[in-house]
Coordinates of C-alpha atoms and ligand atoms in Angstrom, one line a residue:
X1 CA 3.9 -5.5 22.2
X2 CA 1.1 -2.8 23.0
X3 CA -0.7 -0.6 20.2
X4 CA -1.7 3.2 21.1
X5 CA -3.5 5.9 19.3
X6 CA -1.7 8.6 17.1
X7 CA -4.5 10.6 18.6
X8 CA -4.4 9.7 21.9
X9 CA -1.3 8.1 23.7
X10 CA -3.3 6.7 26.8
X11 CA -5.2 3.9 24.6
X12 CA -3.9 0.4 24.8
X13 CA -4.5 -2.3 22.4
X14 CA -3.3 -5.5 21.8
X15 CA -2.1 -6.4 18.1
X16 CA -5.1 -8.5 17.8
X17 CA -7.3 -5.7 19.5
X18 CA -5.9 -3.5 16.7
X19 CA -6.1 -5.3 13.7
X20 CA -9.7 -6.7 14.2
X21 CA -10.9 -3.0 14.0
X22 CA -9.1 -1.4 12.1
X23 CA -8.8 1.9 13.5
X24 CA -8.9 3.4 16.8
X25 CA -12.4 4.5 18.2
X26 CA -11.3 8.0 18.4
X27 CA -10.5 8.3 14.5
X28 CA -6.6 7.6 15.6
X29 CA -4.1 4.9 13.8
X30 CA -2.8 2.1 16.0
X31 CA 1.1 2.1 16.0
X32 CA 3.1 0.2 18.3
X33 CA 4.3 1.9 21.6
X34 CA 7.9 0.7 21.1
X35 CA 10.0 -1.3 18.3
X36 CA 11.3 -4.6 18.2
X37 CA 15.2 -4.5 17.5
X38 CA 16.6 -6.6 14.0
X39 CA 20.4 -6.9 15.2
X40 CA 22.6 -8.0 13.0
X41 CA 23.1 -11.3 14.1
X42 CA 19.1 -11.9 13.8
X43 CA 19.2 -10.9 9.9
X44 CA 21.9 -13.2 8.9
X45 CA 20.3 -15.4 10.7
X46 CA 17.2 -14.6 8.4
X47 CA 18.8 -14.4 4.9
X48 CA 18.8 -18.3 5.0
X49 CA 15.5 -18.8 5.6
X50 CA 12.9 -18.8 3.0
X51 CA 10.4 -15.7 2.7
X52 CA 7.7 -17.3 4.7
X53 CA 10.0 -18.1 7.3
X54 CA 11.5 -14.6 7.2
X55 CA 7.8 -12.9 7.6
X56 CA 6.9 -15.4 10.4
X57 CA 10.3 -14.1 12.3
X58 CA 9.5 -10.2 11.6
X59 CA 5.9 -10.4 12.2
X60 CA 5.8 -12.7 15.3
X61 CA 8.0 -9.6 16.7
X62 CA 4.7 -7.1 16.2
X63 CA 1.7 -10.2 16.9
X64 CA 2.7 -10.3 20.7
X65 CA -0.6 -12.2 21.8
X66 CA -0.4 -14.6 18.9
X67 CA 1.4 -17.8 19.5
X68 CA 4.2 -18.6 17.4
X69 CA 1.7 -21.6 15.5
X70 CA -0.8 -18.9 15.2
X71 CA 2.0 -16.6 13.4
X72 CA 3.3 -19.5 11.5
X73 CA 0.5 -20.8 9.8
X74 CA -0.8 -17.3 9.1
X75 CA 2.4 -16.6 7.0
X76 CA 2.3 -20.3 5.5
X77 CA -1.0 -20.1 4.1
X78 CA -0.1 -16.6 2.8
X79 CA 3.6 -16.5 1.1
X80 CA 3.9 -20.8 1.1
X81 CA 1.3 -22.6 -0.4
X82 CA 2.0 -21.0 -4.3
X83 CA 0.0 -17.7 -4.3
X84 CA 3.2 -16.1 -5.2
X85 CA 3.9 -16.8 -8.9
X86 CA 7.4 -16.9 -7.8
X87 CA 9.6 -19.1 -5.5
X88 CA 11.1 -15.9 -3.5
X89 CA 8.1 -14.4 -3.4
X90 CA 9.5 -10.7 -3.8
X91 CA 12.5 -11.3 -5.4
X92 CA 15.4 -8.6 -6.5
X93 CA 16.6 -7.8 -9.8
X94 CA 19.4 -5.4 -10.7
X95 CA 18.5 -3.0 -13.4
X96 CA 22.0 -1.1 -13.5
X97 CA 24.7 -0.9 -10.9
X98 CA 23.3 -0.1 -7.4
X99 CA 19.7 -0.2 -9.0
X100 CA 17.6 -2.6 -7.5
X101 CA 14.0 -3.3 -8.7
X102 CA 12.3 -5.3 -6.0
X103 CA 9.1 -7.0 -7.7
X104 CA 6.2 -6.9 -5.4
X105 CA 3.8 -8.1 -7.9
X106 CA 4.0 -11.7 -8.2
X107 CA 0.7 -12.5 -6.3
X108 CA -2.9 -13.5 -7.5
X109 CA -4.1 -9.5 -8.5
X110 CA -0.6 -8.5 -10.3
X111 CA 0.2 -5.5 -8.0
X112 CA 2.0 -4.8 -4.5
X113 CA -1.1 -4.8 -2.2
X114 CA -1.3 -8.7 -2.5
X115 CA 2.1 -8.8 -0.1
X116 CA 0.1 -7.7 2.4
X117 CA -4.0 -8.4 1.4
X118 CA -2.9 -12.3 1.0
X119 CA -2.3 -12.7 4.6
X120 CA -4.3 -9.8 6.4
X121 CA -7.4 -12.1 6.1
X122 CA -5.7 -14.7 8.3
X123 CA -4.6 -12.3 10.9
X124 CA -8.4 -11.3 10.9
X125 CA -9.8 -14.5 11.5
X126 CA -7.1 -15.2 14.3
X127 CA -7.6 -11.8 15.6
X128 CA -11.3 -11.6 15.6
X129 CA -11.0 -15.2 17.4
X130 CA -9.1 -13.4 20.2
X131 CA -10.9 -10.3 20.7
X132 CA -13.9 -12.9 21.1
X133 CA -17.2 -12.0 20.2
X134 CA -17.8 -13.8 17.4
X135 CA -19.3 -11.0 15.3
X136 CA -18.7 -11.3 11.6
X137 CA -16.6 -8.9 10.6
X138 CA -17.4 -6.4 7.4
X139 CA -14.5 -5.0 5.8
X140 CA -15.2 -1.5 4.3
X141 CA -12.2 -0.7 1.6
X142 CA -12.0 2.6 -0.3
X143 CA -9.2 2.1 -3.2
X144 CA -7.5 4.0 -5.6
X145 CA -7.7 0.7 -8.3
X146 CA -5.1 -2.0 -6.5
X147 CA -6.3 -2.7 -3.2
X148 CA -9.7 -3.1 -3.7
X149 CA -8.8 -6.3 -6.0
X150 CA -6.4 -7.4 -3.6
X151 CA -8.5 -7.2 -0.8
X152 CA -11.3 -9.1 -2.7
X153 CA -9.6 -11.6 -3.7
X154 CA -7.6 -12.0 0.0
X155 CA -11.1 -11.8 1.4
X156 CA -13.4 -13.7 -0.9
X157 CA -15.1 -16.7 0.9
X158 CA -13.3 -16.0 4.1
X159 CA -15.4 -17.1 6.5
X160 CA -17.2 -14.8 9.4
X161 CA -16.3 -12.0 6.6
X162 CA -17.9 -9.8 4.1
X163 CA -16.2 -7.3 1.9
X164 CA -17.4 -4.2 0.2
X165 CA -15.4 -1.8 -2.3
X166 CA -15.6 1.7 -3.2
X167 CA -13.8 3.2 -6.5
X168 CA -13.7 6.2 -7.9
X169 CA -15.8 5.6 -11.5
X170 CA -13.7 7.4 -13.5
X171 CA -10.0 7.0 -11.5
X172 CA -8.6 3.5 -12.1
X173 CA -6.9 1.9 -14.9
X174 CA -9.9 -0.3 -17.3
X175 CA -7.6 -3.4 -16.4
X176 CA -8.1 -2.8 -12.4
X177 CA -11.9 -1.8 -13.0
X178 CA -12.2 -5.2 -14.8
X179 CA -10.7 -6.8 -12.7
X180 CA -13.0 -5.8 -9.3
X181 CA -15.9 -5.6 -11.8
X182 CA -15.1 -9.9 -12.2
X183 CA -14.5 -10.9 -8.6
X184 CA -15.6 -13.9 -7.6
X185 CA -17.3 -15.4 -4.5
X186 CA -19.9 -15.3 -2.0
X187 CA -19.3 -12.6 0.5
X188 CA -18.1 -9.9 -1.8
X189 CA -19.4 -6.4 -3.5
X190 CA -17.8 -3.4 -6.0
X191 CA -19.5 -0.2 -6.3
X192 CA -17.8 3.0 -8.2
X193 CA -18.2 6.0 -6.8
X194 CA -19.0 9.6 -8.6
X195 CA -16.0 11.1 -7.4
X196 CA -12.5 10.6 -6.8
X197 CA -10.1 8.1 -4.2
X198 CA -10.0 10.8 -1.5
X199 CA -13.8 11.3 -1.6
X200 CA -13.6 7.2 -1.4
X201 CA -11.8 7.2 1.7
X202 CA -13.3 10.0 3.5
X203 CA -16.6 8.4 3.0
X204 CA -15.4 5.0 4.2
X205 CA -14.0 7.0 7.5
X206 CA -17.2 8.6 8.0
X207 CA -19.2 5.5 8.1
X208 CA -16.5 3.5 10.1
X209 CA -16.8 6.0 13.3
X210 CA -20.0 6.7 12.9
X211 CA -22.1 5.8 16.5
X212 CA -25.1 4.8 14.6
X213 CA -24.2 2.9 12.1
X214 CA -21.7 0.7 14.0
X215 CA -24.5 0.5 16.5
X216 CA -26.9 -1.1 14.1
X217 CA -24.4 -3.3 12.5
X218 CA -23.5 -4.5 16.4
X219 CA -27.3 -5.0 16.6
X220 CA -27.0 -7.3 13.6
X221 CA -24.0 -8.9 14.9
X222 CA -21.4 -7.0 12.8
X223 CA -18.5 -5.2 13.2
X224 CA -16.8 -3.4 10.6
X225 CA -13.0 -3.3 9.8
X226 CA -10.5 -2.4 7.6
X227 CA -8.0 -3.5 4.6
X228 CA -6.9 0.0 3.7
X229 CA -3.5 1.0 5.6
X230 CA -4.3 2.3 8.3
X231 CA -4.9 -1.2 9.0
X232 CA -1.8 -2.0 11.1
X233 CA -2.4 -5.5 9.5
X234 CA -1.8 -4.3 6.7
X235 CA 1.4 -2.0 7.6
X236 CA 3.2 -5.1 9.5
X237 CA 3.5 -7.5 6.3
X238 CA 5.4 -4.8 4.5
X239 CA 8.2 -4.5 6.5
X240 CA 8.9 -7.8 6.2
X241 CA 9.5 -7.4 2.2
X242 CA 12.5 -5.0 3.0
X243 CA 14.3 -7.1 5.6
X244 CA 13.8 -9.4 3.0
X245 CA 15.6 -7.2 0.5
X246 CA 18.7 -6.8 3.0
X247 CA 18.9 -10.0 2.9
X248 CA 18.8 -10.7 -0.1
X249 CA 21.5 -8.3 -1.1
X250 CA 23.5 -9.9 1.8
X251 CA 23.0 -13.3 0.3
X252 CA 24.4 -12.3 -3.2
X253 CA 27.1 -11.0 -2.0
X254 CA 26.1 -7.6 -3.0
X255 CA 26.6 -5.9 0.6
X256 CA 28.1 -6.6 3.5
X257 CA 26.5 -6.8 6.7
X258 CA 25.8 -3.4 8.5
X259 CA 26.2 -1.5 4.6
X260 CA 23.7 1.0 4.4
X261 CA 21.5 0.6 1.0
X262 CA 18.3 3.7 0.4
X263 CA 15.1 2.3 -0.6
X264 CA 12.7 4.6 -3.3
X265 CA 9.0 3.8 -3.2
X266 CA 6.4 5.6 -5.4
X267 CA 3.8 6.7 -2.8
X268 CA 0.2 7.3 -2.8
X269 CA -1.3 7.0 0.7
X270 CA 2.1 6.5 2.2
X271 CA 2.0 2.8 3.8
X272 CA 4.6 1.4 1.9
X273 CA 7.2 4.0 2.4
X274 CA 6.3 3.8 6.0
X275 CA 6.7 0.3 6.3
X276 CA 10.3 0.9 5.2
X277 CA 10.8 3.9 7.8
X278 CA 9.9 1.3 10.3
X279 CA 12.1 -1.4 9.1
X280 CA 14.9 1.6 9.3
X281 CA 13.8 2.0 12.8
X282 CA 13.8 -1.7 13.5
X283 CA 17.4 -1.3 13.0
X284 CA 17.7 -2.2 9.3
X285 CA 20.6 -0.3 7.6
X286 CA 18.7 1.7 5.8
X287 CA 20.3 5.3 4.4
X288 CA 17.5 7.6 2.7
X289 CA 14.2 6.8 2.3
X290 CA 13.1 8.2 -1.5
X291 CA 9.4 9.4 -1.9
X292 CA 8.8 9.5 -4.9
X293 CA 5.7 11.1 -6.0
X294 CA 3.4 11.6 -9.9
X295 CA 1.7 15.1 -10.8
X296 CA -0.3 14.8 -7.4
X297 CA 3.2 16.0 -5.5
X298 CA 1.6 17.1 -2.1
X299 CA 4.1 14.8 -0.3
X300 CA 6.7 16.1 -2.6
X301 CA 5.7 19.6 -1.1
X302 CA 5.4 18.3 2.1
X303 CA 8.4 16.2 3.0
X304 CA 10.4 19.9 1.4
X305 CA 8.6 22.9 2.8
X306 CA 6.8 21.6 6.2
X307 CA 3.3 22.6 4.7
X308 CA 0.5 20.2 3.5
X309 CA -1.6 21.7 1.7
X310 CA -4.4 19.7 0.6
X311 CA -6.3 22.6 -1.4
X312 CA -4.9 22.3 -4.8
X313 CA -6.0 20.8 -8.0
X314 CA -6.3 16.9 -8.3
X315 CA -4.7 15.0 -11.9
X316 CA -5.9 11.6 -13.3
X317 CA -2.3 10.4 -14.2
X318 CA -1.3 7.5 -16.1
X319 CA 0.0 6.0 -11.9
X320 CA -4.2 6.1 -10.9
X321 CA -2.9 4.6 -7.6
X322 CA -0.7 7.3 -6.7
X323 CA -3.6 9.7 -7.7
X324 CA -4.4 11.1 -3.6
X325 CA -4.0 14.1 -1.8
X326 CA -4.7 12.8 1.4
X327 CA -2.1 10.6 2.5
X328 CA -3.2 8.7 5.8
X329 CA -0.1 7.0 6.5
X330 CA 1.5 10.3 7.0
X331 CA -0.5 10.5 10.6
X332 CA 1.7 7.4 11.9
X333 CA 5.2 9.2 10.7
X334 CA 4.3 12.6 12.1
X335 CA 3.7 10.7 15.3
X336 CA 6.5 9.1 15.9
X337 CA 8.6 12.1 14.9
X338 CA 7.3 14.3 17.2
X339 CA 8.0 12.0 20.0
X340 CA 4.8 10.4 20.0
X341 CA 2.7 13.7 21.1
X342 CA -0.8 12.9 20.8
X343 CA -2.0 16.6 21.3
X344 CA 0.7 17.5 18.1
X345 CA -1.3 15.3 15.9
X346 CA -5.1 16.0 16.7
X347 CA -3.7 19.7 16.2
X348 CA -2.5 18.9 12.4
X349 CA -5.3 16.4 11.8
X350 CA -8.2 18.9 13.2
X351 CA -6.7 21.5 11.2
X352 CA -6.2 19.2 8.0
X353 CA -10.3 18.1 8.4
X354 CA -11.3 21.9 9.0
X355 CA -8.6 24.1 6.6
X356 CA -7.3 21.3 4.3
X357 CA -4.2 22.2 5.0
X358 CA -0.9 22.4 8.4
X359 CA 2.6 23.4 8.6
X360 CA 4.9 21.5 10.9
X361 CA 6.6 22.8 13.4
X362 CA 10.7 23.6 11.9
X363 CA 12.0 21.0 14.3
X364 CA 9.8 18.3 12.9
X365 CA 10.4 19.0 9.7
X366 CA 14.2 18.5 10.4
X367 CA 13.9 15.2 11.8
X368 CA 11.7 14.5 8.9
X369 CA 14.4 15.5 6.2
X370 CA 17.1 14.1 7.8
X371 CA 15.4 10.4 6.9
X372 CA 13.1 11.2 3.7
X373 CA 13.9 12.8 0.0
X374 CA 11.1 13.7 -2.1
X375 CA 10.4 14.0 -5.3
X376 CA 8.2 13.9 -8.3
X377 CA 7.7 13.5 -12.0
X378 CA 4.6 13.9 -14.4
X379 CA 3.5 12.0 -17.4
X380 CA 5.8 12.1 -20.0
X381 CA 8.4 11.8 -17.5
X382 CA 7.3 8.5 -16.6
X383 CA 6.8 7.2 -20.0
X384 CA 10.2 8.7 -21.3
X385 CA 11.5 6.4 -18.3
X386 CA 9.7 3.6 -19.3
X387 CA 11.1 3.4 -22.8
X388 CA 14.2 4.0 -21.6
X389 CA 14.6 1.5 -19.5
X390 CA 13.4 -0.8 -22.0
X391 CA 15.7 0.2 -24.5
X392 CA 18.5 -0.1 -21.9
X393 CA 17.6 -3.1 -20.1
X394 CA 14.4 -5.5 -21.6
X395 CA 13.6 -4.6 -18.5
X396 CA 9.8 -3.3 -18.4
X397 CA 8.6 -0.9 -15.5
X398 CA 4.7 -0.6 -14.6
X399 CA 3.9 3.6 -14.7
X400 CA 3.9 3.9 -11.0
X401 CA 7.4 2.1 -10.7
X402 CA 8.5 4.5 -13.5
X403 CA 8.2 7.6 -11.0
X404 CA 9.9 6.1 -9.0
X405 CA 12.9 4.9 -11.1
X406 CA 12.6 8.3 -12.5
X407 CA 12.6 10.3 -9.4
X408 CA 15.6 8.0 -7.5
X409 CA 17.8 9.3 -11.0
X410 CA 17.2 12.5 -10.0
X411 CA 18.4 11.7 -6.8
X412 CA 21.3 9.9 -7.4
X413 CA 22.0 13.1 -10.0
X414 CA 21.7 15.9 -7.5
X415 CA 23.3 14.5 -4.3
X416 CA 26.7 12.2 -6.5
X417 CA 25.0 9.2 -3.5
X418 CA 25.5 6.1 -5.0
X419 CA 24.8 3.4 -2.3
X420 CA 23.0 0.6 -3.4
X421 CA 19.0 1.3 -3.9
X422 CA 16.3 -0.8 -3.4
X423 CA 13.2 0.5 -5.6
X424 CA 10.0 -1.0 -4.6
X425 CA 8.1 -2.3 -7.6
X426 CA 4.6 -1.9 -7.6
X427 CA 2.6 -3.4 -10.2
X428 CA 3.1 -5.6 -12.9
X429 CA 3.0 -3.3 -15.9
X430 CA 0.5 -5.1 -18.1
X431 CA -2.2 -4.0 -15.3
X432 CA -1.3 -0.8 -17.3
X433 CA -0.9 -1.8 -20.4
X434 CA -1.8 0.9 -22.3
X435 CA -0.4 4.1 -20.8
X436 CA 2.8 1.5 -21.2
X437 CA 2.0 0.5 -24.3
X438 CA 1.7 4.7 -25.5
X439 CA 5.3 5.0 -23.5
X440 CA 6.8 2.8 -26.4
X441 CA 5.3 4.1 -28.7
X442 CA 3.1 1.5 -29.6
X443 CA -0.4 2.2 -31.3
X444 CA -3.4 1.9 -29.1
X445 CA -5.8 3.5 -31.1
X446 CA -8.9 1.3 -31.8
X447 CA -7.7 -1.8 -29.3
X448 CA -10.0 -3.0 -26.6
X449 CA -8.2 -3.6 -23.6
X450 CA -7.0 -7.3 -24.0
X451 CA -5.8 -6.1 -27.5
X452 CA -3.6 -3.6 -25.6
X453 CA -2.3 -6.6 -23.4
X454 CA -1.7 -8.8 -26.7
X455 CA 0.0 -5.9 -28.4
X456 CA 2.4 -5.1 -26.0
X457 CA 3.3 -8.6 -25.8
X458 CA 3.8 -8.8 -28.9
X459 CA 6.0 -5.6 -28.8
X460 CA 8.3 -6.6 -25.6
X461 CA 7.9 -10.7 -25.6
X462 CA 7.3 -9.8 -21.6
X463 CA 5.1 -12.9 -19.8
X464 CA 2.0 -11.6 -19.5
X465 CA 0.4 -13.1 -15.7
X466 CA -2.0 -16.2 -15.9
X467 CA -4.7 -13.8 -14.1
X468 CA -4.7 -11.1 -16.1
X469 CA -4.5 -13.1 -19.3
X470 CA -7.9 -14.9 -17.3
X471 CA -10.3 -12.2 -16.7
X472 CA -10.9 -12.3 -20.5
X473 CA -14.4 -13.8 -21.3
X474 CA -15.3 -13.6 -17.4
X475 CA -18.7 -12.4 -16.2
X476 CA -19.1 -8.7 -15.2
X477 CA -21.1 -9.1 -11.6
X478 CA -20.8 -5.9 -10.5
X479 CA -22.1 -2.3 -12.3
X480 CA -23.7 0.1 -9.4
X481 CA -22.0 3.6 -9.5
X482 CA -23.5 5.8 -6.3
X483 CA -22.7 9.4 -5.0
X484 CA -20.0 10.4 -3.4
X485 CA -21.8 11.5 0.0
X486 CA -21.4 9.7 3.3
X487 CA -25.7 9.0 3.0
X488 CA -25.5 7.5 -0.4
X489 CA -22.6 5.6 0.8
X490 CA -24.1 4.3 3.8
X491 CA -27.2 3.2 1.5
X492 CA -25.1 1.1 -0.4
X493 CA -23.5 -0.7 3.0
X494 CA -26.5 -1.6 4.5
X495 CA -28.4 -2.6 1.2
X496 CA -25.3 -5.1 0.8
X497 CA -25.5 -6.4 4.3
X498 CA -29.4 -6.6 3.8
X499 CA -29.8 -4.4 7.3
X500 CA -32.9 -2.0 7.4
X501 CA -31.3 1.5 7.7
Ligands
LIG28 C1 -1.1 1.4 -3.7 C2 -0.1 1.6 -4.8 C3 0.9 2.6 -4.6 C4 1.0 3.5 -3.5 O1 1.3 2.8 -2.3 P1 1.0 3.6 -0.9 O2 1.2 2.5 0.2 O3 -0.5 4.0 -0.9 O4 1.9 4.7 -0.8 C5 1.9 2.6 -5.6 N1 1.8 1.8 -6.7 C6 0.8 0.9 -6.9 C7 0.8 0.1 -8.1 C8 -0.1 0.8 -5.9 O5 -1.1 -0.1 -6.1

């Protein structure tokens, strides 16, 4: 199993090569130069193992220079040693018939990125042991609110790493600010930003192929990488969550093998709806894939007209992690579906960096809404959802899940297709609690945030998770805001790593 470059076909990387840095040296993503097959032999086989044993078989597929003891203790110490809060570790519920909430959320930071942050730091260390310098390795992460946690705490006191984060000050939820602001450990920094995610990011991809910088940190014995998705470190452990699914579903009885089900994910930079396309190229019987985005619908526009057009006006919504207009992940899809044509994608991308905006040619777009459905939902949308649901069910959905329960209805509404639906789950919704709390008409006003939490307990009787209940009464350790340019950026990198600029 080889890795190339969206951006340039001719590069060859091992999986090791590729997640040890992150991205490819010519601002490409790594994605693998061919697909394992799942027949369906291999996932019955699968639906009686446990999730652990499940990832190890699905990842072992894409880690073709780690051994299978390197694969197996990488998805041990991640998904079998009780960092999951629950025994399946992404278990199904059924909200109404065909309606399948799959909760991502049961790991240490509450929300989805833990399914792949708790074991991307093992891959790391085995990776970075492969590829054989033995330079410590600096993860740079820009988040929208979830990953930046996740990745802290996957990362914190992992050795031969550091970890820095970038926010955007005014863009996350006060539960996910808290919770970064809190982290614990040795190796580990926060700074917000005065600006928004996609300033984050592009100032994070700046300094990660810049020459000069990665020159001095090489002088200093550093290399950076990266936790964000276009990690394919991070990309790989999601897949495994919808085989898991499938099998699931298979277990209960609920399909049969070879039934096609859809699978609705709300979508932000695109990695976990591309995990599932991959699974669906993998061979999974998977139908539509349902993108569902908030008021920030540039992939709604997208995935229905052919143009992305990142020139438009950015919301805060009440789904902060859904809150982007550049969506990296996209890069990997438009690849593949243009029959992995290198000089197609530094086209789009060139013209993205330079005119914020490309149109795909008509045949692309085909292929591309032939597998995808797209759509979005605002505010009060998502909150009406949210009470409904409740009122229904007991069930309670997290804002960002609520787009997508929202935006599958429509689906199911305007196409009469009623094959089963996985929707991914995103978050646990008291890492929201008050835009949750306002969707149920609860009063906020005057509440601090833990009064929020203890409110809409008190309103739903829902558990609320051991480490969210925690952070109460913790030490804030981390307070610097910066500018949103690459220079004050950069400042704040090497001041962490204590390396003279
Ligand atoms: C990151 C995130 C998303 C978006 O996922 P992408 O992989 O970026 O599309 C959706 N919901 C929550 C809660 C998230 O943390």
């Amino acid at each position: 199993m080889k890795y190339c470059s969206t951006r340039d076909g001719a590069v060859r990387a091992t999986a090791a090569e590729a997640i040890a840095r992150g991205i490819s040296p010519d601002g490409g993503l790594y994605v693998p130069t061919a697909l394992p097959r799942l027949t369906p032999a291999r996932i019955e086989e699968l639906a009686s193992m446990p999730y652990a044993a499940r990832a190890a078989a699905v990842l072992g597929e894409f880690l073709g220079d780690f051994t299978a003891d390197e694969v197996r203790e990488c998805t041990d110490a991640a998904y079998a040693t009780g960092r999951f809060r629950h025994q399946d570790v992404a278990p199904l519920t059924e909200l109404s018939e065909g309606e399948h909430i799959l909760e991502l959320w049961h790991g240490p930071t509450c929300a989805f990125k833990d399914m792949a942050l708790q074991i991307l730091p093992h891959l790391m260390r085995v990776s970075a042991a492969k590829t054989g310098d033995g330079k410590e390795i600096v993860i740079l992460v820009a988040t929208s609110g979830d990953t930046g946690k996740a990745a802290l705490e996957g990362f914190r006191d992992a050795k031969g790493t550091r970890i820095l984060v970038f926010y955007p000050e005014d863009g996350v939820s006060p539960m996910q600010k808290l919770q970064m602001a809190t982290q614990e450990g040795e190796n580990v920094a926060v700074c917000a930003i005065r600006g928004n995610f996609d300033d984050a990011q592009t100032g994070v991809k700046q300094i990660f192929t810049d020459a000069a910088i990665g020159e001095t940190l090489a002088a200093n014995g550093m290399q950076f990488s990266s936790a964000n998705s276009i990690n394919w470190g991070r990309l790989a452990p999601q897949i495994v969550y919808y085989v898991s699914a499938y099998c699931d579903l298979l277990k209960a009885g609920t399909i049969r093998m070879g039934d096609p089900v859809n699978v609705a994910v709300p979508t932000g930079n695109f990695g976990n709806i591309l995990a599932a396309y991959y699974a669906r190229e993998m061979g999974l019987p998977i139908n539509k894939l349902i993108c569902a985005s908030n008021r920030n619908r540039v992939l709604t526009d997208f995935l229905t007209t052919g143009v992305y057009d990142r020139n438009r006006a950015f919301y805060t919504t009440t789904s902060p992690s859904m809150d982007i207009l550049i969506s990296s992940n996209l890069e990997r899809l438009l690849y593949h579906l243009s029959g992995n044509d290198d000089a197609v994608i530094r086209t789009l991308m060139t013209q993205l960096n330079e005119q914020g905006r490309y149109t795909v040619p008509d045949d692309l777009l085909a292929r591309v809404r032939d597998l995808f459905w797209a759509g979005c939902c605002d505010d009060e949308a998502a909150a009406a959802t949210i009470r409904e649901k409740f009122d229904a069910h007991h069930y309670l959905l997290d804002t960002h899940t609520a787009v997508a329960v929202k935006v599958y209805g429509d689906y199911r509404r305007e196409t009469g297709d009623t094959t089963p639906t996985v929707i991914a789950s995103t978050a646990n919704p008291y890492k929201f609690s008050a835009s949750v709390l306002e969707a149920l008409n609860g009063d906020t006003a005057g509440l601090d945030e833990f009064q929020k939490v203890e409110a809409l307990h008190a309103l739903t009787a829902h558990e609320v998770p051991a480490p969210l209940a925690d952070l109460k009464g913790k030490a804030v350790r981390f307070k610097d805001v910066c500018d949103r340019d690459k220079a004050a950026m950069r400042a704040v990198v090497f001041g962490m790593l204590n390396v003279a600029e």
